[in-house]
């Protein structure tokens, strides 16, 4: 029996013993006596009587154990031509100072702090400072616009927002301050203070009484010590897209998060304390939370903080330059990033220029890893290319090839097998397991492991309704797929309105809500269509109100601007066509799947229950000028 199977079987037989043993790799203030509290199903609590501080485990602990002079963060920003190295000792100092500043402003355990920042070291300092105080951070991705920020302000009600003067996109400077000010104006909740980090090159004017300069706020404050929190106290809230326009506030608690992430670093990624680990993502996403910030630091690794793009900053050799310059052992990124690299440099000219001998493996997640890209990478890099699958909700990989346990045979197109902690089943609509090889709803038997979401922020009912109500005793992932005879998983598509654009999870429902708010739009549908680079991109169809006398071109431009301004540029909503009606079933349901097939130019059949079959011809014609 292979090592993986031994460990997985052992976890299945003795889950509490397994998670008790893993908890011993974390420093607790009070060791957990009880491992799992399942008295209040379907709400489970891991390590209910344990207490700890996550920041202590991610930072102080390594200084105490002699890693003080090791780099904790290597910041590399080709967009600003800046590089910085921050050792664990320096990080401890910076985090303690900033935590002191937050404390002086009245931030206490349990208070929320929104962090709306670009990929700069201060963003990580702010996150860790919150966790030092037991305050709950909620990071909002910089590519979201004011309205999305306002929705999050109203949902989590932060005392403080930490932001910066600007972010740098390759083609423009993103000024955060007007977006922030507008969000504060839209939101009903009153934020007490905003701390603004003024970046070189853009000093913004601060609003007296509302804003404080980062450099002012850290003056003359006392260093703050880590605050003891219960294992089940929230560490952060991360909003993610669901079916409706209202994002879901995924809660992560402290204890299970620290234990599971620490376990994953050795067992899945096969890295040791001291190794250099790089997740090329953004702190606004779960990959950034788990694998830029918390997991590498909890494990005593050096993490890379990269502010740039895989191509164009300055070229498609950037990833390889960073790997060779910092001796990166493991790279984790989204397939879309490497598709961009492959498109620019198909022969791997840049790959040959750099010494990549430090790179042991490359992990992909965030979207389906397309075989073309995986094969290209295998040929060019000659190392294991590992697809692994997870979501914001789970916080760490559900299925992977656990290189630290055993290098399992790779099957291209599959993220391999379920990790200990996850009992994954593929279910039919009636909740029965489907035979191997049959498509179904991918679900996880409860309880979810430590580190996965205990609930949604202030929305226990929504948590149950969104994830636990379809299949009794199971968490519904929202992904459809199948398992082969060897148990390998294949993730094929979403079962809801979530689409995946360049590895970013977005809701077509939210885009439809935005389009519907346009005065001239009577009805609309947004679907995710295939895109060679980004995996999927949104495509909108709109029907206009009677009496609208604008040109179709003008309305389309207006709705594209509306989505950009309300949701953000990250939605990449650029294609929209006007049609006289949307295809619907007799009961009025919009036939989105058929629209998608038409745009993707795959074979489609006229649905039996369609009410207005003539509209399909019109849609085909309307999509032609958009390149579909
Ligand atoms: N702040 C402000 N705007 C942002 C932003 C941020 N943090 N991130 C992206 N945007 C903007 C971009 O500037 C772009 O705007 P534009 O329409 O004016 O050009 C838009 O949002 C779409 O951005 P993006 O998805 O990055 O597309 P792109 O065409 O600029 O780049 C890739 C394509 C593939 C290179 C890029 O998407 C990429 O690197 N993806 C990797 C994704 C990733 O790491 N995902 C994390 C999950 S693991
Ligand atoms: P997010 O919550 O933003 O991390 O997005 C999670 C979703 O991205 C999953 O539910 C999947 O739909 C998709 N996803 C992530 N990783 C993979 C993968 N390796 N293969 C296929 N889909 C993936």
mmCIF file of N, CA, C and O in Angstrom, residues 26-63:
data_model
loop_
_atom_site.group_PDB
_atom_site.id
_atom_site.type_symbol
_atom_site.label_atom_id
_atom_site.label_comp_id
_atom_site.label_asym_id
_atom_site.label_seq_id
_atom_site.Cartn_x
_atom_site.Cartn_y
_atom_site.Cartn_z
ATOM 1 N N UNK A 26 1.468 23.196 15.945
ATOM 2 C CA UNK A 26 1.133 24.610 16.150
ATOM 3 C C UNK A 26 1.372 24.947 17.615
ATOM 4 O O UNK A 26 1.197 24.093 18.482
ATOM 5 N N UNK A 27 1.781 26.185 17.894
ATOM 6 C CA UNK A 27 1.939 26.615 19.291
ATOM 7 C C UNK A 27 0.613 27.157 19.798
ATOM 8 O O UNK A 27 0.121 28.164 19.270
ATOM 9 N N UNK A 28 0.067 26.508 20.780
ATOM 10 C CA UNK A 28 -1.220 26.942 21.353
ATOM 11 C C UNK A 28 -0.972 27.689 22.656
ATOM 12 O O UNK A 28 -0.015 27.385 23.374
ATOM 13 N N UNK A 29 -1.835 28.610 22.968
ATOM 14 C CA UNK A 29 -1.821 29.200 24.319
ATOM 15 C C UNK A 29 -2.387 28.155 25.259
ATOM 16 O O UNK A 29 -1.876 27.918 26.337
ATOM 17 N N UNK A 30 -3.484 27.565 24.807
ATOM 18 C CA UNK A 30 -4.068 26.470 25.588
ATOM 19 C C UNK A 30 -4.295 25.325 24.613
ATOM 20 O O UNK A 30 -5.032 25.492 23.617
ATOM 21 N N UNK A 31 -3.635 24.207 24.851
ATOM 22 C CA UNK A 31 -3.791 23.068 23.944
ATOM 23 C C UNK A 31 -5.237 22.618 23.897
ATOM 24 O O UNK A 31 -5.909 22.567 24.936
ATOM 25 N N UNK A 32 -5.736 22.260 22.713
ATOM 26 C CA UNK A 32 -7.120 21.801 22.665
ATOM 27 C C UNK A 32 -7.265 20.441 23.351
ATOM 28 O O UNK A 32 -6.496 19.516 23.058
ATOM 29 N N UNK A 33 -8.231 20.361 24.266
ATOM 30 C CA UNK A 33 -8.509 19.082 24.930
ATOM 31 C C UNK A 33 -9.454 18.289 24.051
ATOM 32 O O UNK A 33 -9.325 17.083 23.866
ATOM 33 N N UNK A 34 -10.417 19.008 23.483
ATOM 34 C CA UNK A 34 -11.409 18.355 22.625
ATOM 35 C C UNK A 34 -11.021 18.665 21.178
ATOM 36 O O UNK A 34 -10.629 19.789 20.856
ATOM 37 N N UNK A 35 -11.158 17.690 20.299
ATOM 38 C CA UNK A 35 -10.735 17.912 18.905
ATOM 39 C C UNK A 35 -11.906 18.387 18.049
ATOM 40 O O UNK A 35 -11.775 19.313 17.263
ATOM 41 N N UNK A 36 -13.063 17.756 18.208
ATOM 42 C CA UNK A 36 -14.210 18.149 17.374
ATOM 43 C C UNK A 36 -15.473 18.233 18.219
ATOM 44 O O UNK A 36 -15.800 17.295 18.948
ATOM 45 N N UNK A 37 -16.154 19.369 18.093
ATOM 46 C CA UNK A 37 -17.457 19.507 18.747
ATOM 47 C C UNK A 37 -18.523 19.383 17.657
ATOM 48 O O UNK A 37 -18.626 20.243 16.786
ATOM 49 N N UNK A 38 -19.282 18.279 17.719
ATOM 50 C CA UNK A 38 -20.321 18.094 16.706
ATOM 51 C C UNK A 38 -21.713 18.072 17.344
ATOM 52 O O UNK A 38 -22.639 17.440 16.851
ATOM 53 N N UNK A 39 -21.851 18.791 18.458
ATOM 54 C CA UNK A 39 -23.130 18.816 19.179
ATOM 55 C C UNK A 39 -24.203 19.614 18.457
ATOM 56 O O UNK A 39 -25.383 19.434 18.705
ATOM 57 N N UNK A 40 -23.772 20.562 17.604
ATOM 58 C CA UNK A 40 -24.738 21.468 16.989
ATOM 59 C C UNK A 40 -24.695 21.343 15.457
ATOM 60 O O UNK A 40 -24.434 22.299 14.751
ATOM 61 N N UNK A 41 -24.921 20.136 14.968
ATOM 62 C CA UNK A 41 -24.850 19.895 13.524
ATOM 63 C C UNK A 41 -25.854 20.755 12.775
ATOM 64 O O UNK A 41 -26.947 20.966 13.305
ATOM 65 N N UNK A 42 -25.601 21.252 11.613
ATOM 66 C CA UNK A 42 -24.421 21.035 10.784
ATOM 67 C C UNK A 42 -23.280 22.016 11.063
ATOM 68 O O UNK A 42 -22.405 22.190 10.235
ATOM 69 N N UNK A 43 -23.305 22.662 12.249
ATOM 70 C CA UNK A 43 -22.185 23.556 12.581
ATOM 71 C C UNK A 43 -21.184 22.771 13.422
ATOM 72 O O UNK A 43 -21.510 22.334 14.521
ATOM 73 N N UNK A 44 -20.017 22.587 12.861
ATOM 74 C CA UNK A 44 -18.977 21.815 13.548
ATOM 75 C C UNK A 44 -17.893 22.767 14.025
ATOM 76 O O UNK A 44 -17.613 23.772 13.380
ATOM 77 N N UNK A 45 -17.283 22.423 15.162
ATOM 78 C CA UNK A 45 -16.183 23.255 15.673
ATOM 79 C C UNK A 45 -14.964 22.387 15.905
ATOM 80 O O UNK A 45 -15.027 21.422 16.684
ATOM 81 N N UNK A 46 -13.876 22.755 15.260
ATOM 82 C CA UNK A 46 -12.614 22.042 15.494
ATOM 83 C C UNK A 46 -11.854 22.725 16.633
ATOM 84 O O UNK A 46 -11.827 23.938 16.711
ATOM 85 N N UNK A 47 -11.289 21.930 17.480
ATOM 86 C CA UNK A 47 -10.463 22.400 18.606
ATOM 87 C C UNK A 47 -11.228 23.430 19.466
ATOM 88 O O UNK A 47 -10.710 24.537 19.723
ATOM 89 N N UNK A 48 -12.466 23.107 19.883
ATOM 90 C CA UNK A 48 -13.313 24.121 20.507
ATOM 91 C C UNK A 48 -12.754 24.757 21.775
ATOM 92 O O UNK A 48 -13.059 25.916 22.048
ATOM 93 N N UNK A 49 -11.932 24.016 22.528
ATOM 94 C CA UNK A 49 -11.437 24.635 23.764
ATOM 95 C C UNK A 49 -9.970 25.057 23.656
ATOM 96 O O UNK A 49 -9.349 25.404 24.659
ATOM 97 N N UNK A 50 -9.417 25.062 22.456
ATOM 98 C CA UNK A 50 -8.028 25.506 22.286
ATOM 99 C C UNK A 50 -7.975 27.017 22.109
ATOM 100 O O UNK A 50 -8.948 27.637 21.687
ATOM 101 N N UNK A 51 -6.833 27.609 22.440
ATOM 102 C CA UNK A 51 -6.654 29.041 22.164
ATOM 103 C C UNK A 51 -5.221 29.266 21.672
ATOM 104 O O UNK A 51 -4.305 28.502 21.997
ATOM 105 N N UNK A 52 -5.056 30.300 20.862
ATOM 106 C CA UNK A 52 -3.760 30.550 20.216
ATOM 107 C C UNK A 52 -3.745 31.962 19.648
ATOM 108 O O UNK A 52 -4.726 32.704 19.771
ATOM 109 N N UNK A 53 -2.643 32.322 19.002
ATOM 110 C CA UNK A 53 -2.633 33.533 18.189
ATOM 111 C C UNK A 53 -1.961 33.190 16.857
ATOM 112 O O UNK A 53 -0.837 32.683 16.832
ATOM 113 N N UNK A 54 -2.666 33.467 15.755
ATOM 114 C CA UNK A 54 -2.154 33.074 14.441
ATOM 115 C C UNK A 54 -0.896 33.854 14.079
ATOM 116 O O UNK A 54 0.071 33.297 13.552
ATOM 117 N N UNK A 55 -0.887 35.152 14.374
ATOM 118 C CA UNK A 55 0.286 35.966 14.040
ATOM 119 C C UNK A 55 1.513 35.466 14.811
ATOM 120 O O UNK A 55 2.612 35.394 14.260
ATOM 121 N N UNK A 56 1.318 35.088 16.058
ATOM 122 C CA UNK A 56 2.442 34.554 16.837
ATOM 123 C C UNK A 56 3.035 33.336 16.124
ATOM 124 O O UNK A 56 4.245 33.191 15.981
ATOM 125 N N UNK A 57 2.148 32.459 15.650
ATOM 126 C CA UNK A 57 2.608 31.247 14.970
ATOM 127 C C UNK A 57 3.278 31.539 13.630
ATOM 128 O O UNK A 57 4.156 30.811 13.196
ATOM 129 N N UNK A 58 2.823 32.615 12.969
ATOM 130 C CA UNK A 58 3.361 32.925 11.636
ATOM 131 C C UNK A 58 4.634 33.763 11.708
ATOM 132 O O UNK A 58 5.398 33.788 10.751
ATOM 133 N N UNK A 59 4.833 34.443 12.820
ATOM 134 C CA UNK A 59 5.955 35.383 12.878
ATOM 135 C C UNK A 59 6.843 35.147 14.115
ATOM 136 O O UNK A 59 7.975 34.666 14.002
ATOM 137 N N UNK A 60 6.319 35.464 15.293
ATOM 138 C CA UNK A 60 7.138 35.443 16.527
ATOM 139 C C UNK A 60 7.813 34.095 16.739
ATOM 140 O O UNK A 60 8.974 34.017 17.152
ATOM 141 N N UNK A 61 7.043 33.041 16.480
ATOM 142 C CA UNK A 61 7.534 31.695 16.741
ATOM 143 C C UNK A 61 8.851 31.433 16.010
ATOM 144 O O UNK A 61 9.745 30.775 16.527
ATOM 145 N N UNK A 62 8.973 31.958 14.802
ATOM 146 C CA UNK A 62 10.186 31.700 14.023
ATOM 147 C C UNK A 62 11.363 32.540 14.537
ATOM 148 O O UNK A 62 12.513 32.130 14.435
ATOM 149 N N UNK A 63 11.040 33.718 15.071
ATOM 150 C CA UNK A 63 12.110 34.548 15.643
ATOM 151 C C UNK A 63 12.642 33.825 16.886
ATOM 152 O O UNK A 63 13.857 33.678 17.063
#
